[in-house]
Short mmCIF file of C-alpha atoms in Angstrom, two decimals:
data_model
loop_
_atom_site.label_atom_id
_atom_site.label_comp_id
_atom_site.label_asym_id
_atom_site.label_seq_id
_atom_site.Cartn_x
_atom_site.Cartn_y
_atom_site.Cartn_z
CA UNK A 1 8.62 29.10 -2.75
CA UNK A 2 7.07 29.19 0.69
CA UNK A 3 3.55 30.49 0.66
CA UNK A 4 1.66 31.91 3.59
CA UNK A 5 -1.92 32.86 4.34
CA UNK A 6 -3.01 35.88 6.32
CA UNK A 7 -5.99 34.18 7.97
CA UNK A 8 -7.63 30.80 8.43
CA UNK A 9 -10.44 31.97 6.13
CA UNK A 10 -7.98 32.68 3.38
CA UNK A 11 -6.28 29.30 3.95
CA UNK A 12 -9.60 27.45 3.84
CA UNK A 13 -10.60 29.27 0.64
CA UNK A 14 -7.30 28.08 -0.85
CA UNK A 15 -8.09 24.49 0.20
CA UNK A 16 -11.68 24.69 -1.05
CA UNK A 17 -10.40 25.84 -4.45
CA UNK A 18 -8.38 22.62 -4.65
CA UNK A 19 -5.09 24.11 -3.46
CA UNK A 20 -2.32 21.75 -2.37
CA UNK A 21 -0.14 22.49 0.66
CA UNK A 22 3.61 21.74 0.43
CA UNK A 23 6.10 21.24 3.30
CA UNK A 24 7.87 24.55 2.72
CA UNK A 25 4.60 26.48 3.01
CA UNK A 26 3.80 28.42 6.15
CA UNK A 27 0.66 26.40 6.97
CA UNK A 28 -1.61 27.09 9.96
CA UNK A 29 -0.44 25.12 12.98
CA UNK A 30 -3.85 23.50 13.52
CA UNK A 31 -3.72 22.11 9.97
CA UNK A 32 -0.16 20.89 10.51
CA UNK A 33 -1.19 19.06 13.70
CA UNK A 34 -4.24 17.48 12.09
CA UNK A 35 -2.38 16.26 8.99
CA UNK A 36 0.47 15.02 11.15
CA UNK A 37 -1.83 12.97 13.39
CA UNK A 38 -3.52 11.43 10.36
CA UNK A 39 -0.22 10.45 8.69
CA UNK A 40 1.22 9.15 11.97
CA UNK A 41 -1.85 6.94 12.39
CA UNK A 42 -1.44 5.66 8.82
CA UNK A 43 2.30 5.04 9.35
CA UNK A 44 1.64 3.16 12.60
CA UNK A 45 -0.99 1.07 10.83
CA UNK A 46 1.30 0.15 7.95
CA UNK A 47 3.99 -0.82 10.43
CA UNK A 48 1.71 -2.95 12.62
CA UNK A 49 0.17 -4.45 9.48
CA UNK A 50 3.61 -5.36 8.15
CA UNK A 51 4.41 -7.20 11.38
CA UNK A 52 1.10 -9.06 11.11
CA UNK A 53 1.99 -10.17 7.56
CA UNK A 54 5.50 -11.15 8.72
CA UNK A 55 4.08 -13.45 11.41
CA UNK A 56 2.53 -15.56 8.67
CA UNK A 57 5.59 -15.99 6.40
CA UNK A 58 6.69 -19.30 8.00
CA UNK A 59 3.11 -20.58 8.33
CA UNK A 60 1.73 -19.66 4.89
CA UNK A 61 0.86 -22.77 2.83
CA UNK A 62 3.34 -23.23 -0.03
CA UNK A 63 6.19 -21.27 -1.56
CA UNK A 64 4.00 -18.93 -3.62
CA UNK A 65 1.99 -17.86 -0.59
CA UNK A 66 5.17 -17.39 1.45
CA UNK A 67 6.51 -15.16 -1.34
CA UNK A 68 3.23 -13.27 -1.27
CA UNK A 69 3.52 -12.74 2.50
CA UNK A 70 7.12 -11.58 2.11
CA UNK A 71 6.12 -9.13 -0.58
CA UNK A 72 3.32 -7.72 1.53
CA UNK A 73 5.61 -7.42 4.54
CA UNK A 74 8.14 -5.50 2.46
CA UNK A 75 5.38 -3.29 1.03
CA UNK A 76 3.89 -2.38 4.39
CA UNK A 77 7.20 -1.75 6.17
CA UNK A 78 8.37 0.27 3.16
CA UNK A 79 5.17 2.33 3.23
CA UNK A 80 5.60 2.86 6.97
CA UNK A 81 9.15 4.10 6.45
CA UNK A 82 8.06 6.60 3.78
CA UNK A 83 5.11 7.78 5.86
CA UNK A 84 7.24 8.23 8.99
CA UNK A 85 9.64 10.34 6.90
CA UNK A 86 6.79 12.56 5.70
CA UNK A 87 5.31 12.77 9.22
CA UNK A 88 8.65 13.50 10.93
CA UNK A 89 9.35 16.26 8.40
CA UNK A 90 6.30 18.14 9.68
CA UNK A 91 8.24 18.94 12.82
CA UNK A 92 5.65 17.82 15.35
CA UNK A 93 7.48 14.68 16.55
CA UNK A 94 10.64 12.90 15.46
CA UNK A 95 10.41 9.38 14.11
CA UNK A 96 11.98 8.10 17.34
CA UNK A 97 9.24 9.81 19.35
CA UNK A 98 6.53 8.37 17.11
CA UNK A 99 7.91 4.84 17.52
CA UNK A 100 8.32 5.29 21.26
CA UNK A 101 4.70 6.46 21.52
CA UNK A 102 3.55 3.49 19.44
CA UNK A 103 5.49 0.97 21.53
CA UNK A 104 4.24 2.55 24.76
CA UNK A 105 0.60 2.37 23.66
CA UNK A 106 0.21 6.17 23.63
CA UNK A 107 -0.79 6.40 19.95
CA UNK A 108 -3.25 4.54 17.78
CA UNK A 109 -3.22 2.25 14.80
CA UNK A 110 -5.98 0.67 12.71
CA UNK A 111 -8.58 -1.38 14.62
CA UNK A 112 -8.00 -4.47 12.44
CA UNK A 113 -4.52 -4.99 13.89
CA UNK A 114 -5.92 -5.39 17.41
CA UNK A 115 -7.36 -8.86 16.72
CA UNK A 116 -5.69 -12.30 16.67
CA UNK A 117 -5.32 -14.29 13.43
CA UNK A 118 -5.62 -17.93 14.57
CA UNK A 119 -5.84 -19.58 11.11
CA UNK A 120 -4.63 -19.08 7.54
CA UNK A 121 -8.22 -18.21 6.64
CA UNK A 122 -7.91 -15.15 8.90
CA UNK A 123 -5.00 -14.04 6.77
CA UNK A 124 -7.13 -14.59 3.64
CA UNK A 125 -9.97 -12.60 5.18
CA UNK A 126 -7.52 -9.79 5.92
CA UNK A 127 -6.10 -9.88 2.39
CA UNK A 128 -9.56 -9.80 0.85
CA UNK A 129 -11.92 -7.97 3.21
CA UNK A 130 -9.64 -5.76 5.27
CA UNK A 131 -7.28 -4.72 2.48
CA UNK A 132 -10.31 -3.83 0.35
CA UNK A 133 -11.67 -1.63 3.13
CA UNK A 134 -8.26 0.01 3.63
CA UNK A 135 -7.91 0.53 -0.12
CA UNK A 136 -11.35 2.14 -0.36
CA UNK A 137 -10.57 4.56 2.44
CA UNK A 138 -7.12 5.39 0.99
CA UNK A 139 -8.66 6.06 -2.43
CA UNK A 140 -11.12 8.45 -0.83
CA UNK A 141 -8.25 10.32 0.83
CA UNK A 142 -6.15 10.37 -2.33
CA UNK A 143 -8.95 11.78 -4.48
CA UNK A 144 -8.90 15.20 -2.89
CA UNK A 145 -5.96 15.22 -0.46
CA UNK A 146 -4.66 18.72 0.26
CA UNK A 147 -1.20 17.75 1.58
CA UNK A 148 1.13 17.25 -1.40
CA UNK A 149 3.69 14.71 -0.11
CA UNK A 150 0.94 12.52 1.35
CA UNK A 151 -1.11 12.58 -1.83
CA UNK A 152 1.94 11.57 -3.90
CA UNK A 153 2.67 8.69 -1.56
CA UNK A 154 -0.90 7.46 -1.59
CA UNK A 155 -0.69 7.12 -5.38
CA UNK A 156 1.93 4.40 -5.00
CA UNK A 157 0.38 2.84 -1.91
CA UNK A 158 -2.93 2.44 -3.76
CA UNK A 159 -1.26 0.82 -6.78
CA UNK A 160 0.43 -1.70 -4.48
CA UNK A 161 -2.63 -2.38 -2.34
CA UNK A 162 -4.50 -3.15 -5.57
CA UNK A 163 -2.01 -5.97 -6.17
CA UNK A 164 -2.58 -7.29 -2.63
CA UNK A 165 -6.33 -7.31 -3.22
CA UNK A 166 -5.88 -9.37 -6.32
CA UNK A 167 -3.84 -11.92 -4.39
CA UNK A 168 -6.48 -11.89 -1.66
CA UNK A 169 -9.20 -12.61 -4.20
CA UNK A 170 -7.26 -15.58 -5.59
CA UNK A 171 -6.75 -16.97 -2.08
CA UNK A 172 -10.42 -16.49 -1.23
CA UNK A 173 -11.52 -18.27 -4.42
CA UNK A 174 -9.26 -21.18 -3.51
CA UNK A 175 -10.96 -21.58 -0.14
CA UNK A 176 -14.47 -20.82 -1.45
CA UNK A 177 -14.24 -23.52 -4.12
CA UNK A 178 -12.25 -25.93 -1.95
CA UNK A 179 -13.23 -28.73 0.41
CA UNK A 180 -16.08 -28.29 2.92
CA UNK A 181 -13.40 -27.89 5.59
CA UNK A 182 -11.78 -25.00 3.70
CA UNK A 183 -15.20 -23.43 3.25
CA UNK A 184 -15.89 -23.71 6.98
CA UNK A 185 -12.48 -22.33 7.81
CA UNK A 186 -13.19 -19.18 5.81
CA UNK A 187 -16.71 -18.87 7.20
CA UNK A 188 -15.27 -18.90 10.72
CA UNK A 189 -12.72 -16.24 9.72
CA UNK A 190 -15.44 -14.16 8.05
CA UNK A 191 -17.43 -14.31 11.29
CA UNK A 192 -14.41 -12.80 13.06
CA UNK A 193 -13.46 -10.18 10.43
CA UNK A 194 -16.70 -8.80 9.01
CA UNK A 195 -17.34 -6.43 11.90
CA UNK A 196 -13.73 -5.16 12.22
CA UNK A 197 -13.63 -4.58 8.44
CA UNK A 198 -16.81 -2.49 8.59
CA UNK A 199 -15.48 -0.56 11.58
CA UNK A 200 -12.18 0.19 9.84
CA UNK A 201 -13.94 3.11 8.13
CA UNK A 202 -14.50 4.68 11.54
CA UNK A 203 -17.69 5.80 13.29
CA UNK A 204 -20.13 8.10 11.48
CA UNK A 205 -18.48 11.47 10.74
CA UNK A 206 -19.11 14.39 13.05
CA UNK A 207 -20.47 17.61 11.53
CA UNK A 208 -17.34 19.55 12.43
CA UNK A 209 -14.86 16.93 11.14
CA UNK A 210 -11.67 18.89 10.46
CA UNK A 211 -10.32 16.12 8.22
CA UNK A 212 -13.24 16.68 5.84
CA UNK A 213 -13.16 20.45 6.17
CA UNK A 214 -9.46 20.65 5.30
CA UNK A 215 -9.66 18.18 2.44
CA UNK A 216 -7.63 15.46 4.01
CA UNK A 217 -10.54 13.08 3.73
CA UNK A 218 -13.00 13.60 0.88
CA UNK A 219 -15.84 11.31 1.94
CA UNK A 220 -17.75 10.59 5.11
CA UNK A 221 -16.95 7.33 6.89
CA UNK A 222 -20.54 6.07 6.66
CA UNK A 223 -20.70 6.69 2.90
CA UNK A 224 -17.54 4.67 2.34
CA UNK A 225 -18.86 1.90 4.59
CA UNK A 226 -22.18 1.80 2.76
CA UNK A 227 -20.50 1.47 -0.64
CA UNK A 228 -18.33 -1.33 0.76
CA UNK A 229 -21.37 -3.21 2.08
CA UNK A 230 -23.21 -2.84 -1.26
CA UNK A 231 -20.21 -4.40 -3.00
CA UNK A 232 -19.07 -7.11 -0.58
CA UNK A 233 -22.34 -8.38 0.89
CA UNK A 234 -23.60 -9.79 -2.45
CA UNK A 235 -20.11 -11.06 -3.34
CA UNK A 236 -19.72 -13.07 -0.13
CA UNK A 237 -23.28 -14.37 -0.23
CA UNK A 238 -22.66 -15.31 -3.86
CA UNK A 239 -19.68 -17.45 -2.82
CA UNK A 240 -21.98 -19.32 -0.46
CA UNK A 241 -20.96 -17.67 2.82
CA UNK A 242 -23.33 -16.24 5.39
CA UNK A 243 -22.83 -12.74 6.79
CA UNK A 244 -22.42 -12.53 10.55
CA UNK A 245 -23.67 -9.85 12.89
CA UNK A 246 -24.07 -6.95 12.07
CA UNK A 247 -25.90 -8.63 9.20
CA UNK A 248 -27.05 -6.46 6.31
CA UNK A 249 -30.40 -7.39 4.82
CA UNK A 250 -31.25 -7.13 1.14
CA UNK A 251 -34.24 -4.87 0.52
CA UNK A 252 -35.97 -6.51 -2.47
CA UNK A 253 -37.62 -3.23 -3.51
CA UNK A 254 -34.52 -1.05 -3.67
CA UNK A 255 -31.91 -3.76 -4.25
CA UNK A 256 -29.87 -2.19 -1.46
CA UNK A 257 -28.31 -3.98 1.51
CA UNK A 258 -29.54 -2.24 4.65
CA UNK A 259 -27.29 -2.29 7.70
CA UNK A 260 -28.59 -2.61 11.24
CA UNK A 261 -27.11 -0.35 13.93
CA UNK A 262 -23.49 -1.13 14.63
CA UNK A 263 -22.13 -1.66 18.15
CA UNK A 264 -19.13 0.68 18.23
CA UNK A 265 -17.75 -0.49 21.57
CA UNK A 266 -15.23 -2.91 20.00
CA UNK A 267 -13.84 -0.06 17.87
CA UNK A 268 -13.58 2.30 20.81
CA UNK A 269 -11.73 -0.43 22.77
CA UNK A 270 -9.12 -0.74 19.99
CA UNK A 271 -8.72 3.05 19.97
CA UNK A 272 -7.62 2.80 23.60
CA UNK A 273 -5.32 -0.13 22.74
CA UNK A 274 -7.66 -2.40 24.70
CA UNK A 275 -8.66 -4.74 21.86
CA UNK A 276 -8.48 -8.55 22.16
CA UNK A 277 -4.88 -8.75 20.87
CA UNK A 278 -3.65 -5.18 21.46
CA UNK A 279 -1.21 -5.88 24.28
CA UNK A 280 0.48 -8.78 22.48
CA UNK A 281 0.69 -6.84 19.20
CA UNK A 282 2.26 -3.77 20.78
CA UNK A 283 4.62 -5.96 22.80
CA UNK A 284 5.68 -7.86 19.68
CA UNK A 285 6.34 -4.60 17.84
CA UNK A 286 8.44 -3.27 20.72
CA UNK A 287 10.35 -6.55 20.93
CA UNK A 288 11.03 -6.58 17.19
CA UNK A 289 12.37 -3.02 17.39
CA UNK A 290 14.61 -3.78 20.37
CA UNK A 291 15.87 -7.07 18.89
CA UNK A 292 16.99 -5.33 15.69
CA UNK A 293 18.78 -2.39 17.35
CA UNK A 294 22.15 -3.93 16.45
CA UNK A 295 21.18 -4.06 12.74
CA UNK A 296 20.32 -0.36 12.70
CA UNK A 297 23.51 0.47 14.57
CA UNK A 298 25.56 -1.50 12.03
CA UNK A 299 23.78 0.13 9.09
CA UNK A 300 24.23 3.58 10.58
CA UNK A 301 27.95 2.96 10.99
CA UNK A 302 28.26 1.59 7.45
CA UNK A 303 26.34 4.54 6.04
CA UNK A 304 28.10 7.10 8.24
CA UNK A 305 30.22 8.54 5.47
CA UNK A 306 27.42 8.47 2.88
CA UNK A 307 24.57 9.99 4.86
CA UNK A 308 24.60 13.79 4.99
CA UNK A 309 23.41 15.53 8.13
CA UNK A 310 19.67 15.02 8.32
CA UNK A 311 17.40 18.02 8.18
CA UNK A 312 15.51 18.63 11.42
CA UNK A 313 13.25 15.86 12.54
CA UNK A 314 13.56 13.56 9.55
CA UNK A 315 15.80 10.95 11.09
CA UNK A 316 15.35 8.67 14.02
CA UNK A 317 17.95 8.87 16.73
CA UNK B 1 6.74 -25.01 -39.99
CA UNK B 2 5.85 -21.34 -40.07
CA UNK B 3 3.31 -19.73 -37.77
CA UNK B 4 0.03 -18.76 -39.40
CA UNK B 5 0.42 -15.38 -41.08
CA UNK B 6 -0.29 -12.56 -38.66
CA UNK B 7 -0.62 -14.66 -35.50
CA UNK B 8 2.88 -13.83 -34.27
CA UNK B 9 2.26 -10.11 -34.61
CA UNK B 10 -1.10 -10.31 -32.85
CA UNK B 11 0.34 -12.37 -29.99
CA UNK B 12 3.32 -10.04 -29.63
CA UNK B 13 1.07 -6.98 -29.47
CA UNK B 14 -1.11 -8.63 -26.82
CA UNK B 15 1.85 -9.71 -24.70
CA UNK B 16 3.55 -6.30 -24.93
CA UNK B 17 0.34 -4.67 -23.72
CA UNK B 18 0.18 -6.68 -20.46
CA UNK B 19 0.24 -4.25 -17.54
CA UNK B 20 2.55 -4.50 -14.56
CA UNK B 21 0.78 -5.58 -11.34
CA UNK B 22 2.25 -2.71 -9.31
CA UNK B 23 2.15 0.00 -12.02
CA UNK B 24 -1.30 -0.78 -13.41
CA UNK B 25 -1.08 1.89 -16.14
CA UNK B 26 2.33 0.82 -17.50
CA UNK B 27 2.99 -2.19 -19.70
CA UNK B 28 5.73 -4.79 -19.36
CA UNK B 29 7.11 -3.53 -22.70
CA UNK B 30 7.33 0.05 -21.43
CA UNK B 31 9.12 -1.15 -18.29
CA UNK B 32 11.61 -3.18 -20.31
CA UNK B 33 10.46 -6.52 -18.90
CA UNK B 34 9.36 -7.85 -22.28
CA UNK B 35 12.21 -9.39 -24.31
CA UNK B 36 10.80 -11.50 -27.15
CA UNK B 37 8.04 -13.77 -28.36
CA UNK B 38 8.20 -16.52 -30.96
CA UNK B 39 5.17 -18.40 -32.31
CA UNK B 40 5.89 -21.91 -33.60
CA UNK B 41 4.16 -23.80 -36.41
CA UNK B 42 1.60 -25.28 -34.04
CA UNK B 43 0.61 -21.83 -32.85
CA UNK B 44 2.45 -22.18 -29.53
CA UNK B 45 3.81 -18.93 -28.10
CA UNK B 46 7.28 -18.92 -26.50
CA UNK B 47 7.75 -15.76 -24.51
CA UNK B 48 10.94 -14.44 -22.94
CA UNK B 49 10.82 -11.88 -20.14
CA UNK B 50 13.57 -10.10 -18.22
CA UNK B 51 12.56 -9.65 -14.55
CA UNK B 52 13.58 -6.43 -12.79
CA UNK B 53 14.66 -8.58 -9.84
CA UNK B 54 14.81 -12.39 -9.91
CA UNK B 55 13.18 -12.60 -6.48
CA UNK B 56 10.32 -10.32 -7.56
CA UNK B 57 7.17 -11.65 -5.87
CA UNK B 58 5.02 -10.48 -8.78
CA UNK B 59 6.63 -12.86 -11.31
CA UNK B 60 3.95 -15.54 -11.01
CA UNK B 61 1.25 -12.91 -11.54
CA UNK B 62 3.01 -11.44 -14.57
CA UNK B 63 3.51 -14.94 -15.99
CA UNK B 64 -0.18 -15.71 -15.59
CA UNK B 65 -1.24 -12.43 -17.22
CA UNK B 66 1.16 -12.97 -20.14
CA UNK B 67 -0.07 -16.54 -20.72
CA UNK B 68 -3.69 -15.33 -20.63
CA UNK B 69 -2.89 -12.52 -23.08
CA UNK B 70 -1.16 -14.88 -25.52
CA UNK B 71 -3.99 -17.43 -25.40
CA UNK B 72 -6.54 -14.63 -25.69
CA UNK B 73 -4.78 -13.42 -28.86
CA UNK B 74 -5.15 -16.87 -30.44
CA UNK B 75 -2.02 -18.77 -29.47
CA UNK B 76 -2.64 -22.51 -29.11
CA UNK B 77 -0.42 -22.67 -26.04
CA UNK B 78 1.90 -20.32 -24.22
CA UNK B 79 5.04 -20.67 -22.14
CA UNK B 80 7.04 -18.01 -20.36
CA UNK B 81 10.75 -18.11 -19.62
CA UNK B 82 12.34 -15.59 -17.25
CA UNK B 83 15.84 -14.87 -18.54
CA UNK B 84 18.88 -14.33 -16.32
CA UNK B 85 20.71 -12.80 -19.28
CA UNK B 86 20.43 -10.09 -20.41
CA UNK B 87 20.02 -8.53 -17.00
CA UNK B 88 17.30 -5.98 -16.50
CA UNK B 89 18.45 -2.44 -15.85
CA UNK B 90 16.65 0.92 -15.67
CA UNK B 91 18.26 1.68 -19.05
CA UNK B 92 15.57 -0.57 -20.54
CA UNK B 93 12.91 2.00 -19.60
CA UNK B 94 12.27 4.55 -22.36
CA UNK B 95 12.07 8.33 -21.89
CA UNK B 96 8.28 8.57 -22.06
CA UNK B 97 7.88 5.91 -19.38
CA UNK B 98 10.50 7.59 -17.18
CA UNK B 99 8.55 10.82 -17.36
CA UNK B 100 5.36 8.95 -16.46
CA UNK B 101 7.02 7.21 -13.48
CA UNK B 102 8.22 10.55 -12.19
CA UNK B 103 4.96 12.40 -12.71
CA UNK B 104 2.51 9.74 -11.55
CA UNK B 105 4.49 7.72 -9.01
CA UNK B 106 7.31 10.04 -7.82
CA UNK B 107 9.69 7.32 -8.96
CA UNK B 108 13.05 8.42 -10.40
CA UNK B 109 15.91 6.81 -12.28
CA UNK B 110 19.57 7.60 -11.61
CA UNK B 111 21.49 9.69 -14.08
CA UNK B 112 24.97 8.74 -15.28
CA UNK B 113 26.46 10.61 -12.31
CA UNK B 114 24.47 8.40 -9.89
CA UNK B 115 22.33 11.33 -8.76
CA UNK B 116 18.71 11.94 -9.47
CA UNK B 117 16.57 14.86 -10.50
CA UNK B 118 13.67 15.12 -8.05
CA UNK B 119 10.47 14.29 -9.95
CA UNK B 120 8.53 16.72 -7.76
CA UNK B 121 10.64 19.90 -7.87
CA UNK B 122 13.42 19.20 -10.38
CA UNK B 123 16.03 19.73 -7.65
CA UNK B 124 19.37 17.91 -7.41
CA UNK B 125 19.48 17.61 -3.63
CA UNK B 126 17.95 14.17 -3.09
CA UNK B 127 19.78 11.57 -0.99
CA UNK B 128 19.36 7.88 -0.31
CA UNK B 129 17.73 6.95 3.00
CA UNK B 130 17.33 3.19 2.59
CA UNK B 131 18.69 0.62 0.18
CA UNK B 132 15.21 -0.79 -0.36
CA UNK B 133 11.70 0.61 -0.40
CA UNK B 134 8.28 -1.02 -0.51
CA UNK B 135 9.48 -3.07 -3.50
CA UNK B 136 12.71 -4.99 -4.09
CA UNK B 137 13.27 -2.96 -7.27
CA UNK B 138 13.18 0.45 -5.56
CA UNK B 139 15.25 2.45 -3.04
CA UNK B 140 14.00 5.11 -0.65
CA UNK B 141 15.35 8.66 -1.11
CA UNK B 142 14.48 12.06 0.31
CA UNK B 143 14.55 15.40 -1.51
CA UNK B 144 16.00 18.14 0.72
CA UNK B 145 14.64 20.87 -1.57
CA UNK B 146 10.92 20.13 -1.69
CA UNK B 147 10.96 17.69 1.28
CA UNK B 148 9.22 14.82 -0.49
CA UNK B 149 10.16 11.15 -0.37
CA UNK B 150 11.26 9.83 -3.74
CA UNK B 151 11.65 6.21 -4.74
CA UNK B 152 14.53 5.41 -7.04
CA UNK B 153 14.64 2.40 -9.35
CA UNK B 154 17.40 0.01 -8.32
CA UNK B 155 20.09 -1.14 -10.68
CA UNK B 156 20.40 -4.89 -11.15
CA UNK B 157 21.53 -6.88 -8.11
CA UNK B 158 25.17 -6.23 -7.25
CA UNK B 159 24.94 -2.45 -7.37
CA UNK B 160 23.51 -0.60 -4.39
#
């Protein structure tokens, strides 16, 4: 049954009491827009992340790692597909519009997919450091997420990302306990990925953050980042790696790792699609979409008799 | 030679209790992946599993977890064989596990008529949107009633 609220106050009281909003509800338009933007950003990030994993399938060392890359590619593209369905259903943009905006550089995706991955160790750093940061932020959203379809999806995404993390940990251990060259290779990758991983959580939350107020996020960016540093700084130091700038320092009295101020300019550059690898990444994504147009056309024709008329906004043109 | 009394039962219980890498709160027995275990006179465990999909990228992880579980339960050695027959099918998943998949993961299993009951709203108006989802063993569907995506467990290879 569609529910409606007579005022924003009443709607916010519903959210504060732990209420969950469903697609058939008559939700305030500002909430719809905010949730939509958040899910679109997540969908874009899964999609760009999937392409990043795909790039490494032919170059991954050994059959098992290639299988791992294939699995991750399938996971991320599958997540993107599900998220685009949920986002398109909100009626703000169609999936075709979202993809067009992504390929034209008009919308954003996670900062970590704006950097190049020159070596296999970069891929390991992504699987270990970046996936862990993404998982932590997804868990914080899942915990108290007020939009039903998104919360249900996150449950599965989190279970699958947990599996990626485990693979990442195995790959890291291999390099950490390997030859001096392997150790150096990972150190160089860590130097490149530490800062982007920390910035993945976003800049410190503003006081009027609507995502927090409407229970889309449940924790402040800086709290998530701090917990991540407390966990990963000792782990990486324990494996014999050194932490690059911004380098946290262990306070012997409190046992806490204290972070220096972070330079946010690299993050803000990625948010404008002006990161070190942004142009190539977006171009690759657009090229992959254009190159596979004939596959979608063939599938659409084959499915023509099976697929019922799509409800508004849920299908790409 | 017979296995030491009790060892086979202990090893079987440990192996059955191994959790799936992508459904961390469900065991390989509940998902119908476990087939059999035999413990020989030397205490070696011989385990047979039925993979949901032969190309499943989680097989090596499951194998490792099963070997660790068998050794942890006291087996002197452990080997895993992935069977191609019988074939895995969603029919190997019991009713309790089906309910759990629906409730916790919004994952459904086809009925005999090929349709599904939406795990979110109980509606019958869900339709397939893609032959695969994030995993090789699942399809992507959409429920037109409650407007939620639903993932549906795939039949064995050869059936869409």
